[in-house]
Coordinates of C-alpha atoms in Angstrom, one line a residue:
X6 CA 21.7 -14.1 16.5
X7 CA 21.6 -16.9 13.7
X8 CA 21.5 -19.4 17.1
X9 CA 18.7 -17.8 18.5
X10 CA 16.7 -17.5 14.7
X11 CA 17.5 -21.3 14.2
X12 CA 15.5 -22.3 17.7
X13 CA 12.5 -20.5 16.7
X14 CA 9.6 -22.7 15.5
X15 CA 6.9 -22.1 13.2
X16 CA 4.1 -23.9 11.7
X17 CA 3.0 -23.5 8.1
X18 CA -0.9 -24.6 8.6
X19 CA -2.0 -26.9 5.7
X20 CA -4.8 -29.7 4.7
X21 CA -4.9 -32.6 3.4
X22 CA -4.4 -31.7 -0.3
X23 CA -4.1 -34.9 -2.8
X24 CA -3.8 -32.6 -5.5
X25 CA -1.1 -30.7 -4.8
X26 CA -3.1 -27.7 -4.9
X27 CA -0.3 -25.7 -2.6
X28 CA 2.4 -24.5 -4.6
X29 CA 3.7 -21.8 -2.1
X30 CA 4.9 -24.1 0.7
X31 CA 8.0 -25.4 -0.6
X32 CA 9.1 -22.1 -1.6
X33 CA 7.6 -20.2 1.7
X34 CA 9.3 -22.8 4.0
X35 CA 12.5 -22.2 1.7
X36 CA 12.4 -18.9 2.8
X37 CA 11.6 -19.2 6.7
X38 CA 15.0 -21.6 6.6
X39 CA 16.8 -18.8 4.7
X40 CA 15.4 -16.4 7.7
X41 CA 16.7 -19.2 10.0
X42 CA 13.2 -20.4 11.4
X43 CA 12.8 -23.5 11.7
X44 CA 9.2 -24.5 9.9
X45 CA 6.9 -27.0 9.2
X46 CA 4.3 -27.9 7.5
X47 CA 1.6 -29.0 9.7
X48 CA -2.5 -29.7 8.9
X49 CA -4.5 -28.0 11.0
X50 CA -6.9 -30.9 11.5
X51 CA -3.9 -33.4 12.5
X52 CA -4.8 -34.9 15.8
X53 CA -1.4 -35.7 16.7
X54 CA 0.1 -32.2 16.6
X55 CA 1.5 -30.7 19.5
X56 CA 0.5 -26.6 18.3
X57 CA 2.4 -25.5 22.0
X58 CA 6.0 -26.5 20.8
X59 CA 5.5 -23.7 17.8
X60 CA 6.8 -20.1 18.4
X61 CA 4.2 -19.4 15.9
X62 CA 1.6 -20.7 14.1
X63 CA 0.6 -19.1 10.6
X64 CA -2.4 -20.3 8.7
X65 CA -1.6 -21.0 5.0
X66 CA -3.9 -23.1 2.9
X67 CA -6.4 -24.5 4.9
X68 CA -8.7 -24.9 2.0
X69 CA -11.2 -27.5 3.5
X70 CA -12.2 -25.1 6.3
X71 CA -15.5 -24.2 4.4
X72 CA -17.4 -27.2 5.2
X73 CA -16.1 -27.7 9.0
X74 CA -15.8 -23.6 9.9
X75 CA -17.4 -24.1 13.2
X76 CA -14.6 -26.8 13.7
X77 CA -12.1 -24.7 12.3
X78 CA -12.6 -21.9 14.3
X79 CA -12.6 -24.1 17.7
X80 CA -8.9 -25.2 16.6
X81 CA -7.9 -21.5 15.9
X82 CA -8.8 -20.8 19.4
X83 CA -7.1 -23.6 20.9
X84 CA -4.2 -23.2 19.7
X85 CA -4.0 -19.2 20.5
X86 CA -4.7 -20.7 23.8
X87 CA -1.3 -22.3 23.6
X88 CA 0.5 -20.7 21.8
X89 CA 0.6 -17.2 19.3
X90 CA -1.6 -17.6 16.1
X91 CA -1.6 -15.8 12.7
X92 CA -3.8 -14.4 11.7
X93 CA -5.5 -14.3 15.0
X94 CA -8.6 -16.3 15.7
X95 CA -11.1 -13.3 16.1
X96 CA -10.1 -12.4 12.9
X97 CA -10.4 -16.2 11.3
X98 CA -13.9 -15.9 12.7
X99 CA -14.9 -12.4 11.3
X100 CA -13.3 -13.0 8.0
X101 CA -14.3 -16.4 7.3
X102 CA -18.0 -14.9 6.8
X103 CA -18.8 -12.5 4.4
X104 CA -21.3 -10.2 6.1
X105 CA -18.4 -8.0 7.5
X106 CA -18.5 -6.2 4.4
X107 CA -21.4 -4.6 5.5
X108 CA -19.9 -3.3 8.6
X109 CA -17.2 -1.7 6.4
X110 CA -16.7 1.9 6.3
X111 CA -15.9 1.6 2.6
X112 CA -17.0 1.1 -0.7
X113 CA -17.9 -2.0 -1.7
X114 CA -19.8 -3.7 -4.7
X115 CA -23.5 -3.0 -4.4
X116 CA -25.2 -6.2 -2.7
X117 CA -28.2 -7.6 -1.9
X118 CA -28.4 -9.6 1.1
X119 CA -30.8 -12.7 2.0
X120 CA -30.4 -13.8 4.9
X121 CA -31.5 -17.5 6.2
X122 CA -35.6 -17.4 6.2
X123 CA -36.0 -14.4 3.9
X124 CA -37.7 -13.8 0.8
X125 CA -35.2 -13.4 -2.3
X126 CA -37.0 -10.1 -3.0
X127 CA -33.9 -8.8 -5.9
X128 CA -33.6 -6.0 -8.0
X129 CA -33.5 -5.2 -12.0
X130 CA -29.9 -5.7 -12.6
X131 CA -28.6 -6.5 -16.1
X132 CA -26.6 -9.5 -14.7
X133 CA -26.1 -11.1 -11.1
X134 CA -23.6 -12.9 -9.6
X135 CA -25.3 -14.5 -6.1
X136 CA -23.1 -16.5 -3.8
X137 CA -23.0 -17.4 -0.5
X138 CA -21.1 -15.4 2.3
X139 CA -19.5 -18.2 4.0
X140 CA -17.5 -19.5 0.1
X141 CA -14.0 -19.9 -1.1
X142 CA -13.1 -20.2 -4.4
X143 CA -16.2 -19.0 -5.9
X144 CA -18.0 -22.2 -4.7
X145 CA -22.0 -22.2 -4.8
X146 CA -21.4 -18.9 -7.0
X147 CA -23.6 -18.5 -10.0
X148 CA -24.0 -15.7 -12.5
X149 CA -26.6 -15.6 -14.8
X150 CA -28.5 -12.8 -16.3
X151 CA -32.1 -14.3 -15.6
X152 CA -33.5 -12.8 -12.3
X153 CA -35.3 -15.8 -11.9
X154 CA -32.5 -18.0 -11.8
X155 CA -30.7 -15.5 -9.5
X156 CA -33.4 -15.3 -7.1
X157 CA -33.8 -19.3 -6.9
X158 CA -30.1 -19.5 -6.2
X159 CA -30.3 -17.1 -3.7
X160 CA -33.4 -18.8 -1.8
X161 CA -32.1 -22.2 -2.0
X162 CA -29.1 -20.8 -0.3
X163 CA -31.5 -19.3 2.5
X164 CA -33.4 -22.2 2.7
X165 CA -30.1 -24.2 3.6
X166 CA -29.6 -21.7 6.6
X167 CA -27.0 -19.6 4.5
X168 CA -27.0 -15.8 4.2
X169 CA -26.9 -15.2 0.6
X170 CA -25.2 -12.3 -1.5
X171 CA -26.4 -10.5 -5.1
X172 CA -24.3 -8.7 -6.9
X173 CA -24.5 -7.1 -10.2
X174 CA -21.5 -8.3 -12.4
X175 CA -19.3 -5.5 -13.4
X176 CA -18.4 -6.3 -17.4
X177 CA -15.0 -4.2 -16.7
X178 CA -13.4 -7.1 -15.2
X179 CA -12.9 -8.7 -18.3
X180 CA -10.7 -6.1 -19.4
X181 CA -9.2 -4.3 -16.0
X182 CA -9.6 -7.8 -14.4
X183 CA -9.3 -7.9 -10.2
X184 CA -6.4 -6.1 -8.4
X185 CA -5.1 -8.2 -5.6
X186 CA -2.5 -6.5 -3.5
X187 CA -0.4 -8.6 -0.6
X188 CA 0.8 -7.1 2.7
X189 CA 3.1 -8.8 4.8
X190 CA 3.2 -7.4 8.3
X191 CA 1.4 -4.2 7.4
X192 CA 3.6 -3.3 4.1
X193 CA 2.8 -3.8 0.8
X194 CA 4.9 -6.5 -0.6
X195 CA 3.3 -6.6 -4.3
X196 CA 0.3 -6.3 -6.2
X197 CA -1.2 -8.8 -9.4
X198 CA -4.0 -8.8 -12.0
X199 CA -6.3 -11.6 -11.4
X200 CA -8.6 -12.8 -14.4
X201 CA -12.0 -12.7 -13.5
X202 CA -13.2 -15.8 -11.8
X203 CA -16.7 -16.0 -13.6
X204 CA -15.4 -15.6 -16.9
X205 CA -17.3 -17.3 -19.4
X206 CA -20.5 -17.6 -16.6
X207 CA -19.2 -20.2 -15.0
X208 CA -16.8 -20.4 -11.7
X209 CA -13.2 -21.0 -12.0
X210 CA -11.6 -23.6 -9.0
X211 CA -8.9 -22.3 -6.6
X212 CA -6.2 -23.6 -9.0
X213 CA -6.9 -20.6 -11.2
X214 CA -5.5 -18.6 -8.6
X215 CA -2.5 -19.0 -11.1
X216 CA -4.0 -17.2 -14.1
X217 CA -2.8 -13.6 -12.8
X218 CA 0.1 -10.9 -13.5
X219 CA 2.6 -8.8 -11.7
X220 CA 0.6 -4.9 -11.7
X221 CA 1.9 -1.7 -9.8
X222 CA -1.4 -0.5 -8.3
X223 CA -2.2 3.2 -8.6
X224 CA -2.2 5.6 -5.6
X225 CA -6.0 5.2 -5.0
X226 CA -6.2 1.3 -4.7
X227 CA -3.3 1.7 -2.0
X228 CA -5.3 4.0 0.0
X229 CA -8.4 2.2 0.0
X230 CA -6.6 -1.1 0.6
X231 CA -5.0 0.8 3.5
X232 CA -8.5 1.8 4.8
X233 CA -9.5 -1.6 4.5
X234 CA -6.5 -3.1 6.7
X235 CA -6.9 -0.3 9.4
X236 CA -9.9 -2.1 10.7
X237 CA -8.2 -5.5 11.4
X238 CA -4.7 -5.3 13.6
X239 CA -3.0 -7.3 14.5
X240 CA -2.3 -9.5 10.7
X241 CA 0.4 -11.0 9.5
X242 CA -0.6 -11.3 5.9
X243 CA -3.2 -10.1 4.1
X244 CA -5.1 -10.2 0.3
X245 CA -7.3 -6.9 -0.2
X246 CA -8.9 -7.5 -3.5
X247 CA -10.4 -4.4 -5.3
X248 CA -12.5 -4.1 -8.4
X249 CA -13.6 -0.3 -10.1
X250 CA -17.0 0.1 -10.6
X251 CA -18.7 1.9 -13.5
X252 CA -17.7 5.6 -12.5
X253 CA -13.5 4.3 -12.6
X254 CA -13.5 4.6 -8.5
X255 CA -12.1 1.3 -7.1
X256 CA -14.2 -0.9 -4.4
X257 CA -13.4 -3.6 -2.3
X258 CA -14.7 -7.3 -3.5
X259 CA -13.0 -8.9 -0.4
X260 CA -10.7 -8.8 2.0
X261 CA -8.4 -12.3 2.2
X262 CA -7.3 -12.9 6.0
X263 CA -7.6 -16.5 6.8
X264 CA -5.7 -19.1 4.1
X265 CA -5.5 -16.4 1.0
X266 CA -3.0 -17.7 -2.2
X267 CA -0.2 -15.3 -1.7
X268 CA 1.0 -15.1 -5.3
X269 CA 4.4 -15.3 -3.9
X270 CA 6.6 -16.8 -7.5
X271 CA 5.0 -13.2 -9.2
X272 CA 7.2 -11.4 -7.3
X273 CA 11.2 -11.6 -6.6
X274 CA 11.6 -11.5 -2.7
X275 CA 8.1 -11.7 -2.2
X276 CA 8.4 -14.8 -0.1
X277 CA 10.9 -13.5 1.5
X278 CA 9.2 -10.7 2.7
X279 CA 6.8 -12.9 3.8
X280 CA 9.9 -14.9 6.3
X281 CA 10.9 -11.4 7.5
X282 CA 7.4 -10.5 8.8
X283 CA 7.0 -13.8 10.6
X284 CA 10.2 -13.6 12.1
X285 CA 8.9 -9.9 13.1
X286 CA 5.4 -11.4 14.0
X287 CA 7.0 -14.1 16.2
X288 CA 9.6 -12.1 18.3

Protein backbone atom coordinates (compact mmCIF):
# COMPACT_ATOMS: atom_id res chain seq x y z
CA UNK A 1 0.00 0.00 0.00
CA UNK A 2 3.02 2.37 1.03
CA UNK A 3 4.38 1.40 -2.84
CA UNK A 4 1.33 2.36 -4.45
CA UNK A 5 0.99 5.89 -1.94
CA UNK A 6 4.68 6.64 -2.96
CA UNK A 7 3.86 6.60 -6.97
CA UNK A 8 1.13 8.94 -6.58
CA UNK A 9 1.88 12.48 -7.73
CA UNK A 10 0.68 15.81 -6.68
CA UNK A 11 1.20 19.32 -7.45
CA UNK A 12 1.14 21.95 -4.75
CA UNK A 13 0.10 25.16 -7.14
CA UNK A 14 2.25 28.28 -6.26
CA UNK A 15 3.53 31.79 -7.74
CA UNK A 16 6.28 33.47 -8.06
CA UNK A 17 6.60 34.74 -4.51
CA UNK A 18 10.02 36.83 -3.76
CA UNK A 19 8.83 37.39 -0.45
CA UNK A 20 8.40 34.34 0.90
CA UNK A 21 4.90 35.10 1.53
CA UNK A 22 4.01 31.06 1.64
CA UNK A 23 4.69 29.67 4.81
CA UNK A 24 2.46 26.51 4.52
CA UNK A 25 4.23 24.75 1.76
CA UNK A 26 7.14 23.34 3.46
CA UNK A 27 5.09 22.11 6.12
CA UNK A 28 2.03 20.85 3.68
CA UNK A 29 4.54 19.07 1.36
CA UNK A 30 6.00 17.65 4.71
CA UNK A 31 2.86 16.21 5.32
CA UNK A 32 1.95 14.76 1.71
CA UNK A 33 5.57 12.86 2.06
CA UNK A 34 4.47 11.64 5.48
CA UNK A 35 1.05 10.36 3.66
CA UNK A 36 3.50 8.91 1.05
CA UNK A 37 2.61 11.28 -2.00
CA UNK A 38 4.94 12.34 -3.79
CA UNK A 39 4.56 16.44 -4.13
CA UNK A 40 5.71 19.37 -5.58
CA UNK A 41 5.70 22.57 -5.66
CA UNK A 42 4.80 23.85 -8.98
CA UNK A 43 3.67 27.73 -10.30
CA UNK A 44 0.78 27.67 -12.06
CA UNK A 45 2.02 30.04 -14.66
CA UNK A 46 5.31 27.88 -15.34
CA UNK A 47 5.43 27.23 -19.03
CA UNK A 48 7.49 24.31 -18.74
CA UNK A 49 5.24 22.16 -16.58
CA UNK A 50 3.94 19.10 -17.68
CA UNK A 51 0.29 19.35 -15.38
CA UNK A 52 -0.61 15.51 -17.11
CA UNK A 53 2.25 13.57 -15.08
CA UNK A 54 0.29 14.86 -11.67
CA UNK A 55 -2.35 12.37 -10.05
CA UNK A 56 -3.58 15.57 -8.74
CA UNK A 57 -3.25 19.08 -8.90
CA UNK A 58 -4.31 21.21 -5.76
CA UNK A 59 -4.20 25.06 -5.95
CA UNK A 60 -2.43 26.56 -2.92
CA UNK A 61 -1.21 30.11 -3.09
CA UNK A 62 -1.70 31.44 -6.37
CA UNK A 63 -1.77 34.93 -5.07
CA UNK A 64 -1.07 36.89 -8.40
CA UNK A 65 -4.20 35.44 -9.98
CA UNK A 66 -6.08 38.84 -9.40
CA UNK A 67 -4.62 40.75 -12.09
CA UNK A 68 -4.50 37.77 -14.90
CA UNK A 69 -8.03 35.83 -13.72
CA UNK A 70 -9.09 35.44 -17.20
CA UNK A 71 -5.65 33.80 -17.68
CA UNK A 72 -5.90 31.91 -14.67
CA UNK A 73 -9.03 30.41 -15.24
CA UNK A 74 -7.85 29.21 -18.92
CA UNK A 75 -5.01 27.23 -17.05
CA UNK A 76 -7.51 25.79 -14.42
CA UNK A 77 -9.28 24.42 -17.36
CA UNK A 78 -6.45 23.06 -19.15
CA UNK A 79 -5.20 21.30 -16.78
CA UNK A 80 -8.66 19.54 -15.67
CA UNK A 81 -8.50 18.70 -19.27
CA UNK A 82 -5.43 16.61 -18.39
CA UNK A 83 -5.51 15.69 -15.54
CA UNK A 84 -7.91 15.99 -11.91
CA UNK A 85 -7.83 19.55 -10.39
CA UNK A 86 -8.59 20.93 -6.87
CA UNK A 87 -10.59 22.76 -6.32
CA UNK A 88 -12.26 22.29 -9.58
CA UNK A 89 -12.15 24.90 -12.26
CA UNK A 90 -15.94 25.79 -12.29
CA UNK A 91 -15.57 26.45 -8.92
CA UNK A 92 -12.16 28.71 -9.44
CA UNK A 93 -14.35 30.56 -11.81
CA UNK A 94 -17.43 31.12 -9.56
CA UNK A 95 -15.43 31.86 -6.56
CA UNK A 96 -12.83 34.02 -7.87
CA UNK A 97 -15.79 36.74 -8.21
CA UNK A 98 -17.65 37.96 -5.54
CA UNK A 99 -21.16 38.39 -6.90
CA UNK A 100 -21.95 34.66 -5.96
CA UNK A 101 -22.81 35.95 -2.70
CA UNK A 102 -25.80 37.15 -4.00
CA UNK A 103 -26.91 33.93 -5.36
CA UNK A 104 -26.51 32.50 -1.80
CA UNK A 105 -29.31 31.14 0.06
CA UNK A 106 -27.85 32.62 3.16
CA UNK A 107 -27.12 35.45 5.24
CA UNK A 108 -24.77 37.60 4.27
CA UNK A 109 -23.52 41.17 5.28
CA UNK A 110 -25.90 43.75 3.78
CA UNK A 111 -24.41 45.08 0.39
CA UNK A 112 -24.78 47.38 -2.03
CA UNK A 113 -23.87 46.56 -5.44
CA UNK A 114 -22.59 48.83 -8.55
CA UNK A 115 -22.15 47.23 -11.18
CA UNK A 116 -19.78 48.53 -14.26
CA UNK A 117 -21.83 51.66 -15.81
CA UNK A 118 -24.01 52.34 -12.87
CA UNK A 119 -24.57 55.24 -10.73
CA UNK A 120 -23.07 54.81 -7.10
CA UNK A 121 -26.56 55.68 -5.72
CA UNK A 122 -25.53 54.48 -1.62
CA UNK A 123 -27.32 54.51 1.44
CA UNK A 124 -26.97 56.40 5.03
CA UNK A 125 -24.77 54.05 6.69
CA UNK A 126 -22.65 55.12 9.67
CA UNK A 127 -19.42 53.65 8.04
CA UNK A 128 -18.66 51.78 4.62
CA UNK A 129 -16.34 49.48 3.62
CA UNK A 130 -16.58 49.45 -0.60
CA UNK A 131 -14.40 47.01 -2.40
CA UNK A 132 -14.31 45.38 -5.43
CA UNK A 133 -15.76 41.81 -6.11
CA UNK A 134 -13.06 40.47 -7.99
CA UNK A 135 -10.05 41.34 -4.62
CA UNK A 136 -7.76 39.35 -2.45
CA UNK A 137 -6.39 40.53 0.37
CA UNK A 138 -8.51 43.42 0.95
CA UNK A 139 -6.91 45.17 -2.21
CA UNK A 140 -8.79 48.31 -3.67
CA UNK A 141 -10.83 48.10 -0.23
CA UNK A 142 -11.48 51.35 1.49
CA UNK A 143 -13.48 52.22 4.60
CA UNK A 144 -14.29 55.51 5.47
CA UNK A 145 -17.23 57.01 7.15
CA UNK A 146 -17.77 59.83 4.49
CA UNK A 147 -20.54 58.75 1.90
CA UNK A 148 -18.81 60.81 -0.38
CA UNK A 149 -15.64 59.24 -0.36
CA UNK A 150 -17.48 55.85 -0.43
CA UNK A 151 -19.50 56.57 -3.34
CA UNK A 152 -16.37 57.93 -5.43
CA UNK A 153 -14.53 54.67 -4.58
CA UNK A 154 -17.29 52.79 -5.66
CA UNK A 155 -17.76 54.71 -9.11
CA UNK A 156 -14.21 54.75 -9.94
CA UNK A 157 -14.34 51.10 -9.50
CA UNK A 158 -17.37 51.00 -12.04
CA UNK A 159 -15.85 53.25 -14.28
CA UNK A 160 -12.76 50.71 -14.51
CA UNK A 161 -15.36 47.94 -15.66
CA UNK A 162 -15.49 46.47 -12.01
CA UNK A 163 -18.68 45.55 -10.08
CA UNK A 164 -18.27 47.20 -6.87
CA UNK A 165 -19.49 46.21 -3.27
CA UNK A 166 -20.69 48.54 -0.08
CA UNK A 167 -20.86 47.38 3.09
CA UNK A 168 -21.55 48.92 6.30
CA UNK A 169 -18.63 48.01 8.76
CA UNK A 170 -19.67 46.05 11.67
CA UNK A 171 -17.66 47.76 14.92
CA UNK A 172 -18.03 44.06 16.55
CA UNK A 173 -15.14 42.85 14.71
CA UNK A 174 -12.82 44.64 16.76
CA UNK A 175 -13.74 42.72 19.59
CA UNK A 176 -15.37 39.21 18.28
CA UNK A 177 -12.96 39.66 15.32
CA UNK A 178 -13.65 37.15 11.96
CA UNK A 179 -14.30 33.35 12.46
CA UNK A 180 -12.51 31.47 9.82
CA UNK A 181 -13.27 27.74 9.84
CA UNK A 182 -11.12 25.05 7.47
CA UNK A 183 -12.55 21.93 5.99
CA UNK A 184 -10.57 19.47 4.45
CA UNK A 185 -12.50 17.06 2.31
CA UNK A 186 -15.84 18.09 3.60
CA UNK A 187 -14.79 17.84 7.54
CA UNK A 188 -13.99 20.41 9.74
CA UNK A 189 -10.41 20.36 10.51
CA UNK A 190 -10.22 23.64 12.78
CA UNK A 191 -11.45 26.95 13.22
CA UNK A 192 -9.31 30.61 14.09
CA UNK A 193 -9.99 34.23 15.15
CA UNK A 194 -8.88 36.50 12.52
CA UNK A 195 -8.27 40.27 13.50
CA UNK A 196 -10.16 42.43 11.50
CA UNK A 197 -8.41 43.39 8.24
CA UNK A 198 -9.56 47.17 8.20
CA UNK A 199 -8.49 47.83 11.59
CA UNK A 200 -7.35 51.21 12.14
CA UNK A 201 -9.25 52.21 8.45
CA UNK A 202 -6.81 51.04 6.54
CA UNK A 203 -6.23 47.53 4.74
CA UNK A 204 -4.02 44.98 6.11
CA UNK A 205 -1.75 42.86 3.20
CA UNK A 206 -2.11 39.09 2.95
CA UNK A 207 0.89 38.57 5.36
CA UNK A 208 -1.55 39.45 8.20
CA UNK A 209 -3.14 36.38 7.54
CA UNK A 210 -0.80 35.45 10.55
CA UNK A 211 -2.43 37.75 13.15
CA UNK A 212 -5.14 35.08 14.18
CA UNK A 213 -5.92 32.39 17.03
CA UNK A 214 -7.00 28.87 17.50
CA UNK A 215 -11.26 29.26 18.46
CA UNK A 216 -13.77 26.31 18.86
CA UNK A 217 -16.73 27.77 16.85
CA UNK A 218 -20.19 27.50 18.42
CA UNK A 219 -22.87 25.10 17.01
CA UNK A 220 -24.48 27.92 14.88
CA UNK A 221 -21.32 29.09 12.78
CA UNK A 222 -20.94 25.20 11.98
CA UNK A 223 -24.28 24.98 10.61
CA UNK A 224 -24.20 27.99 8.55
CA UNK A 225 -20.74 27.17 7.34
CA UNK A 226 -22.19 23.72 6.42
CA UNK A 227 -25.02 25.54 4.43
CA UNK A 228 -22.56 27.49 2.79
CA UNK A 229 -20.30 24.35 1.59
CA UNK A 230 -23.50 22.40 0.45
CA UNK A 231 -23.71 24.56 -2.58
CA UNK A 232 -20.17 23.85 -3.93
CA UNK A 233 -19.26 19.84 -4.25
CA UNK A 234 -16.90 18.54 -5.13
CA UNK A 235 -13.83 20.70 -2.78
CA UNK A 236 -10.99 19.66 -1.37
CA UNK A 237 -10.43 22.54 0.98
CA UNK A 238 -12.21 25.24 1.91
CA UNK A 239 -12.22 28.79 4.20
CA UNK A 240 -15.97 29.81 5.12
CA UNK A 241 -15.45 33.10 6.94
CA UNK A 242 -18.35 34.32 9.10
CA UNK A 243 -18.86 37.57 10.90
CA UNK A 244 -22.23 38.26 13.57
CA UNK A 245 -24.03 41.14 12.71
CA UNK A 246 -25.74 43.47 15.24
CA UNK A 247 -28.58 41.10 16.45
CA UNK A 248 -25.51 38.28 17.60
CA UNK A 249 -26.74 35.86 14.43
CA UNK A 250 -23.52 35.00 12.38
CA UNK A 251 -23.31 35.81 8.45
CA UNK A 252 -21.10 34.77 5.84
CA UNK A 253 -18.27 37.55 4.71
CA UNK A 254 -16.82 34.98 2.16
CA UNK A 255 -16.38 31.83 1.20
CA UNK A 256 -12.33 30.93 0.40
CA UNK A 257 -12.23 28.16 -2.47
CA UNK A 258 -9.50 29.04 -4.81
CA UNK A 259 -5.79 29.73 -3.00
CA UNK A 260 -7.26 30.52 0.74
CA UNK A 261 -4.28 30.65 3.70
CA UNK A 262 -5.10 27.52 5.50
CA UNK A 263 -3.81 28.45 8.93
CA UNK A 264 -2.38 25.06 9.10
CA UNK A 265 0.73 25.75 12.19
CA UNK A 266 -2.60 26.87 14.56
CA UNK A 267 -3.58 23.63 14.62
CA UNK A 268 -1.75 20.15 15.63
CA UNK A 269 -2.47 17.70 12.66
CA UNK A 270 -4.07 20.19 10.75
CA UNK A 271 -1.79 19.72 7.85
CA UNK A 272 -2.08 16.44 8.08
CA UNK A 273 -5.53 16.37 7.70
CA UNK A 274 -5.06 18.33 4.87
CA UNK A 275 -2.49 15.02 3.25
CA UNK A 276 -5.20 12.60 4.20
CA UNK A 277 -7.97 14.37 2.16
CA UNK A 278 -5.77 14.71 -0.95
CA UNK A 279 -4.73 11.28 -0.78
CA UNK A 280 -8.77 10.71 -0.43
CA UNK A 281 -9.34 13.45 -3.27
CA UNK A 282 -6.84 11.68 -5.55
CA UNK A 283 -7.76 7.94 -5.37
Amino acid sequence: MGAFFMSMAVAYVTYADPEGLDDEKEPALAAWAGAGISGRAVRWDDPEADWSVFDLVVVRSAWDYVDRRAEFLAWARRVESVTRLANPAAVLERNTDKTYLRDLPVPIIPTWWVAPGRAADLPGLGEYVVKPAISAGARDTIRTTDRDKAAEHAARLAAEGRTAMVQPYLDMVEAEGETSLLYFGGRLSHAVRRNPMLAGGTAAPDADNARAELRDPAPDQVALAERVLAEFPGLLYARVDLVRLPDGSPALIEVELTEPYLFLRYAPGAADALARAVLEHAS
